[in-house]
């Protein structure tokens, strides 16, 4: 479905019956995946497991109304759950009534931030993170999440999920039945991850169905473990379970803490940024596969509405998730109807008797989290970056290290700083070459790479970068160096900047060029420009630079050479 | 003096006697300028006036040892003083002993940050501020400083210099003698600013000497006012004066507050950033004028040492100042010896009887501050930006507004975010054009600007921007749009990306191209590259992209056209 003019509910107007089978199967598969996942991520966030189900009902319905991606699956997500725990940890004790109020309030502020960004149309802000930095952030967060689940896996009381839980006490009391259950689940899930899809294909399933079947392993393992707990009465033996889950749909939550608005604003800004970033990266991958057009500002509004919905359900911040959306897509989802079906099934699970949910063993949920986040530990980006660009590899490792050492919130800031830092660092080393004329042609090339003619008193420099505040001082310094090097035998009289590769000149660079022009005038060197691109020249015409320019603007380097070399030769002849 | 291989004290080894006269005259002029200025900026920082003199003795001596600029004048500066007040305001009451300890400690942490940055060689970080944003930051800070001096000007008790003093009480008690003195000084200084240089030239001074003479007006006005205070015994009438200045050189200050390290770190980071930024912009202007080479990492070390010196003198953070350095330069400074002479003269002023310093009237010092910061209110950048680039103009106004509304520390962060924001915003709208072949030539041009031939099934796109994380998604989206537009009549079979203007491809963009390649393969569209620049191609060869590329790499757009258009024609012929 190629929707080049998406609009709210546009997909419903264009709905065709042929799309229904895919949407239903995807809706069912994602619902089965979401029950253990939602509960597990609620644990990561430091909330009662049912909050994860609540977060999976109203938010996807609202996203279906306002979002622009057809196959995005919105709900709880590991990194956002970790950020929720990090934000609320200093404000309230996990499990307390205040903690739950603040979790919903955090979703509210996050939703408002996303909506405001969408209305201001500043979706481009997602581009503040480079891919390697995002990879490092994900790896760091995955390690923090997995480490944080170890106590639950070995059966001690559910710890406050904080970054300090990274420093696990060495003499951890271990509860044997829990360890056996959790460890068994871990082994099963890891085995399923490696072999289940292959096994299902060997049993005759198609490759798509086999992959989807393998994704349901967590649900199967959780169900099996629940049966085991009930059968052997493991709860009495001390295995922690989710405990009674209140039956019925989430009520309308209007509880707010008036004292905490300010404290929640900064984490909400960081969470909103990551919600958008994570959701966009999932949606973009799917949109390109489906040849859909994505509207980043509609995405912001869809995600904002989803988070408001989560707040009203008494849950916590939600986002679109790559892993879940990919399952949704592979299971056949054609439109947001798949998410509507998922939401309805989850609502039904809460209305139906929820007694069985009370017996879900926490060590097994912890195992599902650990295996799920292992999937986030991809090293392909690091490997590529190591070969392709050491600076990017360093940024990746530093971001992962930052998340581990300073926490997930600091990690976001570190990621932005490192993304921008590598950008500015590269800009501070501009590629500038001295041009020589290839004998007998109108071609000019880097004299370091090709033998070319140069003329005494005439220096042609090609600048291979757009000029902006990040590199203008470095460019000026390089020009000064090249002038000094070129003026050893004969004073330079003409400097021609060949701007064929300069795609833009910002205001800072305009000032830089204006100052350079004034200084060269004092030194009796004429500054000329050549091969200025159309849009750049149009823009320069609105400034004073071309009026005050000490030299001329030439269409080509060859025309500059012909005129200026001639002029210099004539002067020499006159002097002689 | 062209110092292409600067080294510590290199200037002293190369010293010639002919340089001495200039250095002495500059040293004297700057010392006379520095006495009122240093005391006034100490007031802005919320410190006793003598701290401003202390900050002008050891720091320039250390900078002379370690810095790389020949004419930089290091000492107190208005914006850094304001930032000092903003940093210390929440921690201690201005004038208290703790406040003074913390001011020196702030200089210590700032100095360490600068030294560490210098040793890590990360001077490029100064490029995080665009010129318009710096202009906005300066304008906002100047207004905050001037406003903060109003109470001192009208004679109420010296207020704590905080941002809250922006909200001046309306029923301000006014002290008439102070208002007359301060207002008179203000009028005189403004008149001197406008007419004194002209007057001095009319009296026969050369233009340089006249400008320098005009710069000494504050010293003259302060001296005159001091005489007036002594003569009319205005102190008894309630005019506040600096009060007794301890005679003698600053003692070695080793007082530290162990409880405040953490609280000082963040402000120190912001102050260190601005210290470097302000100092570099002054030094760069002078270095270009003098054809000197500046080493940003040596600058960091010089400024770091200067701030450590300020801490040991019991003063506050210092920086190189544009206005003072320009006076130093115009007054004839050839080497850091000028600053050494300034420092010695100031030290002498403290050793000589300091009784007269006690009578400097604070309203007059406030007037000198107000007139000094008026010079920072330059609107030329705003005017240029308004014509040249609205986005930059907006960033300027927003930064100034941010400083006024949220304070100078938040202003630094806002400035960085806006600089980077405009950069990323521009990147999110990449310039991409569809190329057509100019009939009968090998030239390809934008079909929107020139009539050119296109071939059905073959799309040539030229991307006019380096590819990096900030624009790769936008570029992919644009490519998808162009493909959709081009495929209306006839399915596109070949996409050629002409990369003649792509100066770099970062790791994020490499992944983006790899994904684009995979998706186009699924859609049976071949992806080709053409006119890839040498350094970009060299880099791409270290990745898998060229191996997995679905199409070919062509030297030129014309070669791609010849081969692919032929291939398409042959296929059509075979089908027919």
mmCIF file of C-alpha atoms in Angstrom, chain A residues 2 4 121 124-132 284-285 287-289 291-293 380-382 384-385 387-389 392-393 417 419-428 431 449 462-466 468-474 476-477 480-481 484 500-508 510-512 515-516 519 522-523 533-536 538-544, chain B residues 2 4 121 124-132 284-285 287-289 291-293 380-382 384-385 387-389 392-393 417 419-428 431 449 462-466 468-474 476-477 480-481 484 500-508 510-512 515-516 519 522-523 533-536 538-544:
data_model
loop_
_atom_site.group_PDB
_atom_site.id
_atom_site.type_symbol
_atom_site.label_atom_id
_atom_site.label_comp_id
_atom_site.label_asym_id
_atom_site.label_seq_id
_atom_site.Cartn_x
_atom_site.Cartn_y
_atom_site.Cartn_z
ATOM 1 C CA UNK A 2 1.598 3.181 -1.178
ATOM 2 C CA UNK A 4 1.645 9.207 -0.494
ATOM 3 C CA UNK A 121 7.222 20.501 13.346
ATOM 4 C CA UNK A 124 14.291 16.853 12.397
ATOM 5 C CA UNK A 125 15.718 16.945 15.934
ATOM 6 C CA UNK A 126 15.852 13.141 15.891
ATOM 7 C CA UNK A 127 18.932 13.535 13.702
ATOM 8 C CA UNK A 128 21.058 14.515 16.683
ATOM 9 C CA UNK A 129 22.184 10.907 17.209
ATOM 10 C CA UNK A 130 24.590 9.182 14.853
ATOM 11 C CA UNK A 131 24.143 5.506 14.091
ATOM 12 C CA UNK A 132 27.278 4.365 15.950
ATOM 13 C CA UNK A 284 11.754 4.094 8.811
ATOM 14 C CA UNK A 285 13.026 0.580 8.250
ATOM 15 C CA UNK A 287 8.380 2.290 5.640
ATOM 16 C CA UNK A 288 11.250 1.765 3.204
ATOM 17 C CA UNK A 289 10.382 -1.931 2.964
ATOM 18 C CA UNK A 291 7.527 1.945 0.128
ATOM 19 C CA UNK A 292 5.458 4.085 2.443
ATOM 20 C CA UNK A 293 6.083 7.709 3.164
ATOM 21 C CA UNK A 380 28.004 -5.362 13.458
ATOM 22 C CA UNK A 381 27.972 -1.568 13.697
ATOM 23 C CA UNK A 382 31.106 -1.606 15.828
ATOM 24 C CA UNK A 384 31.990 -1.816 10.416
ATOM 25 C CA UNK A 385 32.939 1.398 12.184
ATOM 26 C CA UNK A 387 37.210 -0.689 9.673
ATOM 27 C CA UNK A 388 35.517 2.337 8.149
ATOM 28 C CA UNK A 389 35.961 5.140 10.646
ATOM 29 C CA UNK A 392 32.814 6.644 14.911
ATOM 30 C CA UNK A 393 33.943 3.414 16.577
ATOM 31 C CA UNK A 417 27.638 15.406 22.561
ATOM 32 C CA UNK A 419 27.613 12.719 17.699
ATOM 33 C CA UNK A 420 28.061 16.456 17.442
ATOM 34 C CA UNK A 421 31.640 16.216 18.642
ATOM 35 C CA UNK A 422 32.701 13.860 15.847
ATOM 36 C CA UNK A 423 30.927 16.132 13.371
ATOM 37 C CA UNK A 424 32.695 19.264 14.633
ATOM 38 C CA UNK A 425 35.997 17.424 14.936
ATOM 39 C CA UNK A 426 35.833 16.371 11.290
ATOM 40 C CA UNK A 427 34.828 19.882 10.305
ATOM 41 C CA UNK A 428 37.896 21.213 12.102
ATOM 42 C CA UNK A 431 40.055 19.104 3.068
ATOM 43 C CA UNK A 449 47.962 13.819 -6.692
ATOM 44 C CA UNK A 462 39.849 24.168 -3.745
ATOM 45 C CA UNK A 463 37.854 23.840 -0.532
ATOM 46 C CA UNK A 464 36.138 20.463 -0.245
ATOM 47 C CA UNK A 465 33.500 21.175 2.390
ATOM 48 C CA UNK A 466 30.509 23.380 2.946
ATOM 49 C CA UNK A 468 29.930 26.854 8.319
ATOM 50 C CA UNK A 469 30.716 27.898 11.872
ATOM 51 C CA UNK A 470 32.286 24.534 12.632
ATOM 52 C CA UNK A 471 35.079 24.841 10.072
ATOM 53 C CA UNK A 472 35.416 28.503 9.081
ATOM 54 C CA UNK A 473 38.269 29.235 11.502
ATOM 55 C CA UNK A 474 40.083 26.067 10.488
ATOM 56 C CA UNK A 476 40.997 30.472 7.426
ATOM 57 C CA UNK A 477 43.990 29.036 9.273
ATOM 58 C CA UNK A 480 46.931 31.332 5.842
ATOM 59 C CA UNK A 481 49.316 28.356 5.967
ATOM 60 C CA UNK A 484 52.749 31.336 3.718
ATOM 61 C CA UNK A 500 33.014 23.840 -6.760
ATOM 62 C CA UNK A 501 32.552 21.545 -3.755
ATOM 63 C CA UNK A 502 31.110 24.149 -1.392
ATOM 64 C CA UNK A 503 27.422 23.366 -1.107
ATOM 65 C CA UNK A 504 26.573 26.054 1.431
ATOM 66 C CA UNK A 505 28.034 29.060 3.243
ATOM 67 C CA UNK A 506 26.378 30.000 6.527
ATOM 68 C CA UNK A 507 26.381 33.402 8.250
ATOM 69 C CA UNK A 508 29.464 32.600 10.367
ATOM 70 C CA UNK A 510 30.176 34.701 5.445
ATOM 71 C CA UNK A 511 31.741 36.800 8.207
ATOM 72 C CA UNK A 512 34.884 34.687 8.000
ATOM 73 C CA UNK A 515 37.313 39.251 7.320
ATOM 74 C CA UNK A 516 39.664 37.235 5.134
ATOM 75 C CA UNK A 519 42.971 41.133 5.767
ATOM 76 C CA UNK A 522 45.816 44.939 3.735
ATOM 77 C CA UNK A 523 48.426 42.469 2.559
ATOM 78 C CA UNK A 533 27.481 26.999 -7.169
ATOM 79 C CA UNK A 534 24.214 28.583 -8.272
ATOM 80 C CA UNK A 535 22.347 28.467 -4.952
ATOM 81 C CA UNK A 536 25.454 29.586 -3.035
ATOM 82 C CA UNK A 538 22.326 33.520 -5.183
ATOM 83 C CA UNK A 539 22.666 33.603 -1.413
ATOM 84 C CA UNK A 540 25.957 35.535 -1.471
ATOM 85 C CA UNK A 541 24.313 38.207 -3.613
ATOM 86 C CA UNK A 542 22.138 39.159 -0.625
ATOM 87 C CA UNK A 543 25.285 39.987 1.384
ATOM 88 C CA UNK A 544 27.953 42.688 1.062
ATOM 89 C CA UNK B 2 55.982 35.797 12.063
ATOM 90 C CA UNK B 4 55.612 29.760 12.686
ATOM 91 C CA UNK B 121 44.124 18.433 22.373
ATOM 92 C CA UNK B 124 38.309 22.085 18.241
ATOM 93 C CA UNK B 125 35.424 22.016 20.710
ATOM 94 C CA UNK B 126 35.317 25.808 20.597
ATOM 95 C CA UNK B 127 33.603 25.406 17.240
ATOM 96 C CA UNK B 128 30.333 24.443 18.911
ATOM 97 C CA UNK B 129 29.121 28.068 18.835
ATOM 98 C CA UNK B 130 28.079 29.742 15.615
ATOM 99 C CA UNK B 131 28.835 33.421 15.129
ATOM 100 C CA UNK B 132 25.199 34.562 15.304
ATOM 101 C CA UNK B 284 42.267 34.782 16.142
ATOM 102 C CA UNK B 285 41.406 38.283 15.030
ATOM 103 C CA UNK B 287 46.723 36.568 14.877
ATOM 104 C CA UNK B 288 45.315 37.072 11.394
ATOM 105 C CA UNK B 289 46.188 40.770 11.552
ATOM 106 C CA UNK B 291 50.054 36.881 10.384
ATOM 107 C CA UNK B 292 50.798 34.772 13.415
ATOM 108 C CA UNK B 293 49.895 31.154 13.801
ATOM 109 C CA UNK B 380 25.736 44.257 12.686
ATOM 110 C CA UNK B 381 25.644 40.468 12.952
ATOM 111 C CA UNK B 382 21.894 40.531 13.398
ATOM 112 C CA UNK B 384 23.591 40.691 8.177
ATOM 113 C CA UNK B 385 21.921 37.488 9.332
ATOM 114 C CA UNK B 387 19.301 39.544 5.125
ATOM 115 C CA UNK B 388 21.487 36.504 4.570
ATOM 116 C CA UNK B 389 19.932 33.723 6.602
ATOM 117 C CA UNK B 392 20.762 32.277 11.855
ATOM 118 C CA UNK B 393 18.997 35.516 12.782
ATOM 119 C CA UNK B 417 21.787 23.580 21.082
ATOM 120 C CA UNK B 419 24.064 26.229 16.767
ATOM 121 C CA UNK B 420 23.771 22.488 16.349
ATOM 122 C CA UNK B 421 20.030 22.731 15.769
ATOM 123 C CA UNK B 422 20.400 25.064 12.779
ATOM 124 C CA UNK B 423 23.108 22.763 11.432
ATOM 125 C CA UNK B 424 20.953 19.646 11.744
ATOM 126 C CA UNK B 425 17.893 21.481 10.465
ATOM 127 C CA UNK B 426 19.719 22.499 7.312
ATOM 128 C CA UNK B 427 21.053 18.982 6.934
ATOM 129 C CA UNK B 428 17.506 17.649 7.127
ATOM 130 C CA UNK B 431 19.782 19.661 -1.903
ATOM 131 C CA UNK B 449 17.262 24.840 -14.262
ATOM 132 C CA UNK B 462 23.099 14.539 -7.809
ATOM 133 C CA UNK B 463 23.381 14.900 -4.028
ATOM 134 C CA UNK B 464 24.778 18.297 -3.014
ATOM 135 C CA UNK B 465 25.890 17.614 0.551
ATOM 136 C CA UNK B 466 28.302 15.422 2.448
ATOM 137 C CA UNK B 468 26.318 12.005 7.518
ATOM 138 C CA UNK B 469 23.992 10.980 10.318
ATOM 139 C CA UNK B 470 22.240 14.355 10.217
ATOM 140 C CA UNK B 471 20.936 14.001 6.670
ATOM 141 C CA UNK B 472 21.093 10.344 5.668
ATOM 142 C CA UNK B 473 17.453 9.624 6.501
ATOM 143 C CA UNK B 474 16.309 12.785 4.746
ATOM 144 C CA UNK B 476 16.897 8.333 1.641
ATOM 145 C CA UNK B 477 13.397 9.800 1.879
ATOM 146 C CA UNK B 480 12.371 7.454 -2.511
ATOM 147 C CA UNK B 481 10.217 10.436 -3.528
ATOM 148 C CA UNK B 484 8.193 7.408 -7.073
ATOM 149 C CA UNK B 500 30.551 14.862 -7.329
ATOM 150 C CA UNK B 501 29.580 17.184 -4.465
ATOM 151 C CA UNK B 502 29.764 14.600 -1.685
ATOM 152 C CA UNK B 503 32.915 15.415 0.273
ATOM 153 C CA UNK B 504 32.475 12.743 2.933
ATOM 154 C CA UNK B 505 30.328 9.748 3.906
ATOM 155 C CA UNK B 506 30.272 8.851 7.592
ATOM 156 C CA UNK B 507 29.477 5.461 9.146
ATOM 157 C CA UNK B 508 25.775 6.281 9.591
ATOM 158 C CA UNK B 510 27.416 4.119 4.925
ATOM 159 C CA UNK B 511 24.735 2.049 6.674
ATOM 160 C CA UNK B 512 22.056 4.148 5.017
ATOM 161 C CA UNK B 515 20.219 -0.432 3.332
ATOM 162 C CA UNK B 516 19.143 1.566 0.303
ATOM 163 C CA UNK B 519 15.912 -2.347 -0.646
ATOM 164 C CA UNK B 522 14.308 -6.172 -3.702
ATOM 165 C CA UNK B 523 12.544 -3.710 -5.976
ATOM 166 C CA UNK B 533 35.645 11.725 -5.107
ATOM 167 C CA UNK B 534 39.039 10.111 -4.555
ATOM 168 C CA UNK B 535 39.169 10.286 -0.743
ATOM 169 C CA UNK B 536 35.516 9.168 -0.468
ATOM 170 C CA UNK B 538 39.280 5.227 -0.894
ATOM 171 C CA UNK B 539 37.249 5.170 2.292
ATOM 172 C CA UNK B 540 34.347 3.228 0.751
ATOM 173 C CA UNK B 541 36.799 0.535 -0.369
ATOM 174 C CA UNK B 542 37.342 -0.363 3.299
ATOM 175 C CA UNK B 543 33.626 -1.190 3.628
ATOM 176 C CA UNK B 544 31.390 -3.894 2.147
#
